[in-house]
PDB file of C-alpha atoms in Angstrom:
ATOM      1  CA  UNK A  27       0.937  34.860  35.464  1.00 31.00           C
ATOM      2  CA  UNK A  28       2.648  31.543  34.735  1.00 38.00           C
ATOM      3  CA  UNK A  29       0.188  28.717  34.243  1.00 43.00           C
ATOM      4  CA  UNK A  30      -0.359  26.728  37.433  1.00 36.00           C
ATOM      5  CA  UNK A  31       0.325  23.592  35.409  1.00 44.00           C
ATOM      6  CA  UNK A  32       3.959  24.596  35.008  1.00 46.00           C
ATOM      7  CA  UNK A  33       6.893  23.623  37.183  1.00 41.00           C
ATOM      8  CA  UNK A  34       5.682  20.891  39.456  1.00 41.00           C
ATOM      9  CA  UNK A  35       1.925  20.920  38.781  1.00 48.00           C
ATOM     10  CA  UNK A  36       1.343  18.789  35.673  1.00 50.00           C
ATOM     11  CA  UNK A  37      -2.163  17.645  34.696  1.00 54.00           C
ATOM     12  CA  UNK A  38      -3.474  14.833  36.873  1.00 54.00           C
ATOM     13  CA  UNK A  39      -3.690  12.438  33.904  1.00 56.00           C
ATOM     14  CA  UNK A  40      -0.191  13.203  32.568  1.00 59.00           C
ATOM     15  CA  UNK A  41       2.349  10.372  32.330  1.00 61.00           C
ATOM     16  CA  UNK A  42       4.787  10.295  35.205  1.00 60.00           C
ATOM     17  CA  UNK A  43       7.713  12.646  34.699  1.00 48.00           C
ATOM     18  CA  UNK A  44      11.103  11.585  36.087  1.00 48.00           C
ATOM     19  CA  UNK A  45      13.399  14.472  35.159  1.00 53.00           C
ATOM     20  CA  UNK A  46      14.128  17.679  37.053  1.00 53.00           C
ATOM     21  CA  UNK A  47      11.776  20.638  36.905  1.00 53.00           C
ATOM     22  CA  UNK A  48      13.701  23.035  39.103  1.00 60.00           C
ATOM     23  CA  UNK A  49      17.366  23.522  39.867  1.00 55.00           C
ATOM     24  CA  UNK A  50      19.364  26.238  41.543  1.00 68.00           C
ATOM     25  CA  UNK A  51      17.863  29.677  42.034  1.00 78.00           C
ATOM     26  CA  UNK A  52      17.470  31.950  39.025  1.00 89.00           C
ATOM     27  CA  UNK A  53      18.711  35.499  38.685  1.00 93.00           C
ATOM     28  CA  UNK A  54      16.171  38.272  39.150  1.00 95.00           C
ATOM     29  CA  UNK A  55      16.329  38.986  35.408  1.00 95.00           C
ATOM     30  CA  UNK A  56      15.494  35.415  34.418  1.00 94.00           C
ATOM     31  CA  UNK A  57      12.776  35.185  37.032  1.00 94.00           C
ATOM     32  CA  UNK A  58      11.255  38.303  35.537  1.00 96.00           C
ATOM     33  CA  UNK A  59      11.333  36.714  32.074  1.00 96.00           C
ATOM     34  CA  UNK A  60       9.369  33.746  33.397  1.00 95.00           C
ATOM     35  CA  UNK A  61       6.784  36.084  34.866  1.00 95.00           C
ATOM     36  CA  UNK A  62       6.450  38.528  31.971  1.00 96.00           C
ATOM     37  CA  UNK A  63       7.767  37.112  28.683  1.00 97.00           C
ATOM     38  CA  UNK A  64       6.794  33.446  29.026  1.00 96.00           C
ATOM     39  CA  UNK A  65       3.028  34.111  29.186  1.00 95.00           C
ATOM     40  CA  UNK A  66       3.232  35.951  25.857  1.00 95.00           C
ATOM     41  CA  UNK A  67       4.993  33.008  24.196  1.00 96.00           C
ATOM     42  CA  UNK A  68       3.383  30.083  25.983  1.00 92.00           C
ATOM     43  CA  UNK A  69       2.166  27.235  23.824  1.00 90.00           C
ATOM     44  CA  UNK A  70      -0.200  25.972  26.481  1.00 86.00           C
ATOM     45  CA  UNK A  71      -3.503  24.784  24.991  1.00 88.00           C
ATOM     46  CA  UNK A  72      -6.429  24.491  27.410  1.00 87.00           C
ATOM     47  CA  UNK A  73      -7.177  20.925  28.525  1.00 84.00           C
ATOM     48  CA  UNK A  74     -10.581  20.905  26.841  1.00 86.00           C
ATOM     49  CA  UNK A  75      -9.042  21.633  23.422  1.00 88.00           C
ATOM     50  CA  UNK A  76      -8.714  18.059  22.225  1.00 91.00           C
ATOM     51  CA  UNK A  77      -6.999  18.766  18.875  1.00 94.00           C
ATOM     52  CA  UNK A  78      -4.374  21.510  18.761  1.00 94.00           C
ATOM     53  CA  UNK A  79      -3.299  23.232  15.541  1.00 94.00           C
ATOM     54  CA  UNK A  80       0.113  24.764  16.307  1.00 94.00           C
ATOM     55  CA  UNK A  81      -0.179  27.313  13.496  1.00 92.00           C
ATOM     56  CA  UNK A  82      -2.788  29.140  15.549  1.00 89.00           C
ATOM     57  CA  UNK A  83      -0.093  30.119  18.036  1.00 89.00           C
ATOM     58  CA  UNK A  84       1.893  31.936  15.338  1.00 91.00           C
ATOM     59  CA  UNK A  85      -0.555  33.434  12.873  1.00 77.00           C
ATOM     60  CA  UNK A  86      -0.741  33.281   9.110  1.00 74.00           C
ATOM     61  CA  UNK A  87       2.807  34.494   8.566  1.00 79.00           C
ATOM     62  CA  UNK A  88       4.528  31.151   9.240  1.00 93.00           C
ATOM     63  CA  UNK A  89       5.047  28.757   6.348  1.00 95.00           C
ATOM     64  CA  UNK A  90       5.550  25.673   8.542  1.00 97.00           C
ATOM     65  CA  UNK A  91       5.868  24.594  12.173  1.00 97.00           C
ATOM     66  CA  UNK A  92       8.841  22.716  13.643  1.00 98.00           C
ATOM     67  CA  UNK A  93       8.904  21.259  17.144  1.00 98.00           C
ATOM     68  CA  UNK A  94      11.785  20.359  19.442  1.00 97.00           C
ATOM     69  CA  UNK A  95      11.166  17.975  22.323  1.00 96.00           C
ATOM     70  CA  UNK A  96      13.424  18.757  25.278  1.00 92.00           C
ATOM     71  CA  UNK A  97      15.023  21.923  23.924  1.00 93.00           C
ATOM     72  CA  UNK A  98      17.025  22.699  27.092  1.00 88.00           C
ATOM     73  CA  UNK A  99      18.234  26.297  27.060  1.00 91.00           C
ATOM     74  CA  UNK A 100      17.380  26.500  23.390  1.00 92.00           C
ATOM     75  CA  UNK A 101      20.773  26.679  21.684  1.00 93.00           C
ATOM     76  CA  UNK A 102      19.553  24.575  18.756  1.00 93.00           C
ATOM     77  CA  UNK A 103      16.033  26.029  18.739  1.00 95.00           C
ATOM     78  CA  UNK A 104      17.264  29.631  18.666  1.00 96.00           C
ATOM     79  CA  UNK A 105      19.705  28.817  15.866  1.00 95.00           C
ATOM     80  CA  UNK A 106      16.899  27.339  13.785  1.00 95.00           C
ATOM     81  CA  UNK A 107      14.570  30.248  14.533  1.00 96.00           C
ATOM     82  CA  UNK A 108      17.150  32.790  13.442  1.00 96.00           C
ATOM     83  CA  UNK A 109      18.044  30.871  10.278  1.00 95.00           C
ATOM     84  CA  UNK A 110      14.385  30.272   9.295  1.00 96.00           C
ATOM     85  CA  UNK A 111      12.388  33.396  10.211  1.00 95.00           C
ATOM     86  CA  UNK A 112       9.256  32.257   8.328  1.00 96.00           C
ATOM     87  CA  UNK A 113       9.060  28.960  10.242  1.00 97.00           C
ATOM     88  CA  UNK A 114       7.327  28.737  13.615  1.00 97.00           C
ATOM     89  CA  UNK A 115       9.386  26.915  16.251  1.00 98.00           C
ATOM     90  CA  UNK A 116       7.820  25.255  19.308  1.00 97.00           C
ATOM     91  CA  UNK A 117      10.194  24.267  22.102  1.00 97.00           C
ATOM     92  CA  UNK A 118       9.035  21.809  24.771  1.00 96.00           C
ATOM     93  CA  UNK A 119      11.042  21.969  27.993  1.00 94.00           C
ATOM     94  CA  UNK A 120       9.855  21.211  31.549  1.00 92.00           C
ATOM     95  CA  UNK A 121      13.077  22.332  33.294  1.00 88.00           C
ATOM     96  CA  UNK A 122      12.577  25.850  34.622  1.00 93.00           C
ATOM     97  CA  UNK A 123      16.194  26.992  34.168  1.00 92.00           C
ATOM     98  CA  UNK A 124      16.175  25.766  30.586  1.00 91.00           C
ATOM     99  CA  UNK A 125      13.053  27.780  29.782  1.00 95.00           C
ATOM    100  CA  UNK A 126      14.544  30.852  31.456  1.00 95.00           C
ATOM    101  CA  UNK A 127      17.721  30.487  29.398  1.00 94.00           C
ATOM    102  CA  UNK A 128      15.744  30.192  26.179  1.00 96.00           C
ATOM    103  CA  UNK A 129      13.689  33.265  27.088  1.00 97.00           C
ATOM    104  CA  UNK A 130      16.880  35.258  27.616  1.00 97.00           C
ATOM    105  CA  UNK A 131      18.095  34.257  24.149  1.00 96.00           C
ATOM    106  CA  UNK A 132      14.750  35.092  22.552  1.00 97.00           C
ATOM    107  CA  UNK A 133      14.785  38.566  24.087  1.00 97.00           C
ATOM    108  CA  UNK A 134      18.441  39.206  23.238  1.00 97.00           C
ATOM    109  CA  UNK A 135      18.026  38.180  19.586  1.00 96.00           C
ATOM    110  CA  UNK A 136      14.525  39.525  19.083  1.00 96.00           C
ATOM    111  CA  UNK A 137      13.172  36.174  17.892  1.00 97.00           C
ATOM    112  CA  UNK A 138       9.485  36.478  17.103  1.00 95.00           C
ATOM    113  CA  UNK A 139       8.897  32.984  15.707  1.00 96.00           C
ATOM    114  CA  UNK A 140       9.340  30.899  18.878  1.00 97.00           C
ATOM    115  CA  UNK A 141       6.673  29.534  21.211  1.00 97.00           C
ATOM    116  CA  UNK A 142       7.348  27.565  24.394  1.00 97.00           C
ATOM    117  CA  UNK A 143       5.555  24.617  25.962  1.00 96.00           C
ATOM    118  CA  UNK A 144       7.074  24.717  29.430  1.00 94.00           C
ATOM    119  CA  UNK A 145       5.993  21.195  30.280  1.00 92.00           C
ATOM    120  CA  UNK A 146       6.592  17.535  29.441  1.00 92.00           C
ATOM    121  CA  UNK A 147       5.868  17.122  25.720  1.00 94.00           C
ATOM    122  CA  UNK A 148       4.286  13.680  25.963  1.00 93.00           C
ATOM    123  CA  UNK A 149       0.724  14.719  26.898  1.00 93.00           C
ATOM    124  CA  UNK A 150       0.768  17.351  24.142  1.00 95.00           C
ATOM    125  CA  UNK A 151       1.980  15.220  21.231  1.00 96.00           C
ATOM    126  CA  UNK A 152      -1.188  13.091  20.725  1.00 96.00           C
ATOM    127  CA  UNK A 153      -3.280  16.276  20.665  1.00 96.00           C
ATOM    128  CA  UNK A 154      -1.439  17.921  17.768  1.00 97.00           C
ATOM    129  CA  UNK A 155      -3.469  18.180  14.578  1.00 97.00           C
ATOM    130  CA  UNK A 156      -2.660  15.496  11.997  1.00 97.00           C
ATOM    131  CA  UNK A 157       0.127  16.471   9.579  1.00 98.00           C
ATOM    132  CA  UNK A 158       0.580  19.827  11.359  1.00 97.00           C
ATOM    133  CA  UNK A 159       4.368  19.602  11.776  1.00 98.00           C
ATOM    134  CA  UNK A 160       7.059  19.728   9.116  1.00 98.00           C
ATOM    135  CA  UNK A 161       9.978  18.760  11.373  1.00 98.00           C
ATOM    136  CA  UNK A 162      10.505  17.314  14.843  1.00 98.00           C
ATOM    137  CA  UNK A 163      13.808  17.298  16.723  1.00 96.00           C
ATOM    138  CA  UNK A 164      14.600  14.939  19.597  1.00 96.00           C
ATOM    139  CA  UNK A 165      18.205  15.761  20.450  1.00 93.00           C
ATOM    140  CA  UNK A 166      20.119  14.031  23.244  1.00 91.00           C
ATOM    141  CA  UNK A 167      17.209  12.935  25.442  1.00 91.00           C
ATOM    142  CA  UNK A 168      18.072  11.273  28.733  1.00 83.00           C
ATOM    143  CA  UNK A 169      19.117   7.702  27.773  1.00 77.00           C
ATOM    144  CA  UNK A 170      18.144   6.161  31.127  1.00 51.00           C
ATOM    145  CA  UNK A 171      20.864   3.537  30.641  1.00 62.00           C
ATOM    146  CA  UNK A 172      19.894   1.205  33.485  1.00 63.00           C
ATOM    147  CA  UNK A 173      17.688  -1.663  32.361  1.00 67.00           C
ATOM    148  CA  UNK A 174      15.149  -1.057  35.114  1.00 62.00           C
ATOM    149  CA  UNK A 175      14.731   2.545  33.916  1.00 56.00           C
ATOM    150  CA  UNK A 176      14.134   1.856  30.213  1.00 69.00           C
ATOM    151  CA  UNK A 177      10.429   2.610  30.530  1.00 76.00           C
ATOM    152  CA  UNK A 178      11.342   6.197  31.439  1.00 75.00           C
ATOM    153  CA  UNK A 179      12.799   6.922  28.018  1.00 86.00           C
ATOM    154  CA  UNK A 180      11.126   9.451  25.783  1.00 88.00           C
ATOM    155  CA  UNK A 181      11.266   7.370  22.610  1.00 92.00           C
ATOM    156  CA  UNK A 182       8.536   4.755  22.988  1.00 93.00           C
ATOM    157  CA  UNK A 183       5.995   3.243  20.655  1.00 93.00           C
ATOM    158  CA  UNK A 184       3.283   5.595  21.937  1.00 94.00           C
ATOM    159  CA  UNK A 185       5.422   8.696  21.362  1.00 95.00           C
ATOM    160  CA  UNK A 186       6.401   7.473  17.908  1.00 96.00           C
ATOM    161  CA  UNK A 187       2.719   6.909  17.051  1.00 97.00           C
ATOM    162  CA  UNK A 188       1.981  10.504  18.064  1.00 97.00           C
ATOM    163  CA  UNK A 189       4.909  11.886  16.063  1.00 98.00           C
ATOM    164  CA  UNK A 190       3.914   9.880  12.995  1.00 98.00           C
ATOM    165  CA  UNK A 191       0.404  11.328  13.211  1.00 98.00           C
ATOM    166  CA  UNK A 192       1.566  14.922  13.721  1.00 98.00           C
ATOM    167  CA  UNK A 193       4.200  14.929  10.960  1.00 98.00           C
ATOM    168  CA  UNK A 194       3.143  15.772   7.424  1.00 98.00           C
ATOM    169  CA  UNK A 195       3.988  13.388   4.604  1.00 98.00           C
ATOM    170  CA  UNK A 196       7.677  13.871   3.820  1.00 98.00           C
ATOM    171  CA  UNK A 197       8.198  15.472   7.229  1.00 98.00           C
ATOM    172  CA  UNK A 198      11.491  15.039   9.056  1.00 97.00           C
ATOM    173  CA  UNK A 199      12.179  13.423  12.441  1.00 97.00           C
ATOM    174  CA  UNK A 200      15.719  14.005  13.700  1.00 96.00           C
ATOM    175  CA  UNK A 201      17.084  12.076  16.669  1.00 96.00           C
ATOM    176  CA  UNK A 202      20.536  12.391  18.225  1.00 94.00           C
ATOM    177  CA  UNK A 203      22.230  10.566  21.077  1.00 93.00           C
ATOM    178  CA  UNK A 204      25.665   9.693  22.388  1.00 92.00           C
ATOM    179  CA  UNK A 205      24.425   6.493  24.068  1.00 91.00           C
ATOM    180  CA  UNK A 206      25.029   3.387  21.932  1.00 90.00           C
ATOM    181  CA  UNK A 207      22.217   1.324  23.453  1.00 91.00           C
ATOM    182  CA  UNK A 208      19.665   4.099  23.112  1.00 91.00           C
ATOM    183  CA  UNK A 209      20.786   4.518  19.509  1.00 93.00           C
ATOM    184  CA  UNK A 210      20.256   0.876  18.546  1.00 93.00           C
ATOM    185  CA  UNK A 211      16.981   0.626  20.454  1.00 93.00           C
ATOM    186  CA  UNK A 212      15.586   3.772  18.834  1.00 95.00           C
ATOM    187  CA  UNK A 213      16.710   2.792  15.352  1.00 95.00           C
ATOM    188  CA  UNK A 214      15.056  -0.612  15.717  1.00 95.00           C
ATOM    189  CA  UNK A 215      11.883   1.002  17.096  1.00 95.00           C
ATOM    190  CA  UNK A 216      11.552   3.501  14.246  1.00 96.00           C
ATOM    191  CA  UNK A 217      12.362   1.031  11.466  1.00 95.00           C
ATOM    192  CA  UNK A 218       9.820  -1.453  12.817  1.00 96.00           C
ATOM    193  CA  UNK A 219       7.129   1.202  13.117  1.00 96.00           C
ATOM    194  CA  UNK A 220       6.304   1.397   9.426  1.00 93.00           C
ATOM    195  CA  UNK A 221       5.624   5.132   9.117  1.00 97.00           C
ATOM    196  CA  UNK A 222       9.231   6.224   8.549  1.00 97.00           C
ATOM    197  CA  UNK A 223      12.055   5.731   6.078  1.00 96.00           C
ATOM    198  CA  UNK A 224      15.723   6.024   7.009  1.00 96.00           C
ATOM    199  CA  UNK A 225      17.420   7.411   3.877  1.00 93.00           C
ATOM    200  CA  UNK A 226      21.020   7.117   5.146  1.00 90.00           C
ATOM    201  CA  UNK A 227      23.452   5.843   2.526  1.00 87.00           C
ATOM    202  CA  UNK A 228      26.826   6.089   4.264  1.00 82.00           C
ATOM    203  CA  UNK A 229      28.357   6.660   7.687  1.00 81.00           C
ATOM    204  CA  UNK A 230      28.601  10.366   6.920  1.00 77.00           C
ATOM    205  CA  UNK A 231      24.815  10.536   7.088  1.00 78.00           C
ATOM    206  CA  UNK A 232      24.771   9.679  10.781  1.00 85.00           C
ATOM    207  CA  UNK A 233      28.122  10.953  11.999  1.00 79.00           C
ATOM    208  CA  UNK A 234      27.403  14.613  11.294  1.00 78.00           C
ATOM    209  CA  UNK A 235      24.300  16.692  12.009  1.00 77.00           C
ATOM    210  CA  UNK A 236      22.262  17.619   8.954  1.00 73.00           C
ATOM    211  CA  UNK A 237      22.653  21.314   9.773  1.00 73.00           C
ATOM    212  CA  UNK A 238      25.720  22.163  11.826  1.00 61.00           C
ATOM    213  CA  UNK A 239      24.606  24.743  14.340  1.00 69.00           C
ATOM    214  CA  UNK A 240      25.929  25.539  17.807  1.00 69.00           C
ATOM    215  CA  UNK A 241      26.462  22.575  20.103  1.00 70.00           C
ATOM    216  CA  UNK A 242      24.038  22.153  22.960  1.00 71.00           C
ATOM    217  CA  UNK A 243      25.459  21.803  26.449  1.00 72.00           C
ATOM    218  CA  UNK A 244      24.772  18.070  26.374  1.00 71.00           C
ATOM    219  CA  UNK A 245      26.424  17.601  22.996  1.00 75.00           C
ATOM    220  CA  UNK A 246      29.481  19.607  24.049  1.00 75.00           C
ATOM    221  CA  UNK A 247      29.779  17.613  27.272  1.00 77.00           C
ATOM    222  CA  UNK A 248      29.668  14.328  25.372  1.00 73.00           C
ATOM    223  CA  UNK A 249      32.361  15.531  22.968  1.00 74.00           C
ATOM    224  CA  UNK A 250      34.570  16.699  25.855  1.00 80.00           C
ATOM    225  CA  UNK A 251      34.257  13.267  27.463  1.00 78.00           C
ATOM    226  CA  UNK A 252      35.142  11.476  24.230  1.00 77.00           C
ATOM    227  CA  UNK A 253      31.671  10.108  23.477  1.00 81.00           C
ATOM    228  CA  UNK A 254      30.650  10.113  19.820  1.00 85.00           C
ATOM    229  CA  UNK A 255      27.271  11.524  18.913  1.00 89.00           C
ATOM    230  CA  UNK A 256      25.117   9.871  16.255  1.00 91.00           C
ATOM    231  CA  UNK A 257      22.509  11.784  14.268  1.00 93.00           C
ATOM    232  CA  UNK A 258      19.585   9.929  12.688  1.00 95.00           C
ATOM    233  CA  UNK A 259      17.239  11.523  10.157  1.00 96.00           C
ATOM    234  CA  UNK A 260      13.940   9.796   9.381  1.00 97.00           C
ATOM    235  CA  UNK A 261      11.362  10.777   6.744  1.00 97.00           C
ATOM    236  CA  UNK A 262       7.616  10.398   7.236  1.00 98.00           C
ATOM    237  CA  UNK A 263       6.251   8.087   4.569  1.00 97.00           C
ATOM    238  CA  UNK A 264       3.272   9.150   2.473  1.00 96.00           C
ATOM    239  CA  UNK A 265       0.015   8.077   4.068  1.00 91.00           C
ATOM    240  CA  UNK A 266      -1.514   7.089   0.732  1.00 77.00           C
ATOM    241  CA  UNK A 267       0.118   6.352  -2.585  1.00 58.00           C
ATOM    242  CA  UNK A 268      -1.740   7.346  -5.726  1.00 46.00           C
ATOM    243  CA  UNK A 269      -1.900   4.435  -8.213  1.00 45.00           C
ATOM    244  CA  UNK A 270      -0.250   5.009 -11.581  1.00 44.00           C
ATOM    245  CA  UNK A 271      -2.562   5.284 -14.583  1.00 41.00           C
ATOM    246  CA  UNK A 272      -2.391   2.649 -17.300  1.00 40.00           C
ATOM    247  CA  UNK A 273      -0.682   5.167 -19.574  1.00 42.00           C
ATOM    248  CA  UNK A 274       2.099   5.643 -17.031  1.00 42.00           C
ATOM    249  CA  UNK A 275       1.384   9.378 -16.644  1.00 36.00           C
TER     250      UNK A 275
END
């Protein structure tokens, strides 16, 4: 059975969620996937588990864990899972149709290294074990362009604190958007945070994705409407730097 916390019943202490959870009706096949396949892949830690180690949801066979916040129907997530079979991928997506679409792809491709958190990612992020993630992807989140809606954006200081804690030293945070204001606000936020470096050296570093996979629906829509996407890659700084010995070795 699908957890009662999914699709319209978030935890009482969860931050307010403003996006859609349900859309048009699903096909019988996709409804069946939600009822049968999702419970076997659900990354849904119990509320009393304060610290969550994502490796436990995959087993010893994964070499690292990557997480995508707002994975939609999983075009990017499935591409990564197929290209990196020894990496565990966690996709966070509260929109029911998106989860159903990802489940259909997982079944069609036989992907065994994907787990799904079918809820808002924000309550989960602070609970992830320190340095438990190697990569995090935040691709084309809702920009909430109106000034009065800025507090609804995903990328906030609190979320960045949680991501900095969950990423291992040298870990990668990738952010993409086609909204110029969200881009500049996020870049300023991350650079002021202190836990991340931005190793870009030329415009090529932010005009093309680091790994060209299939376009998501949002990315394709932006391209069709003439909006340019920008791709930012940040690196988690080392938490402690070992002092050099007097001999220089």
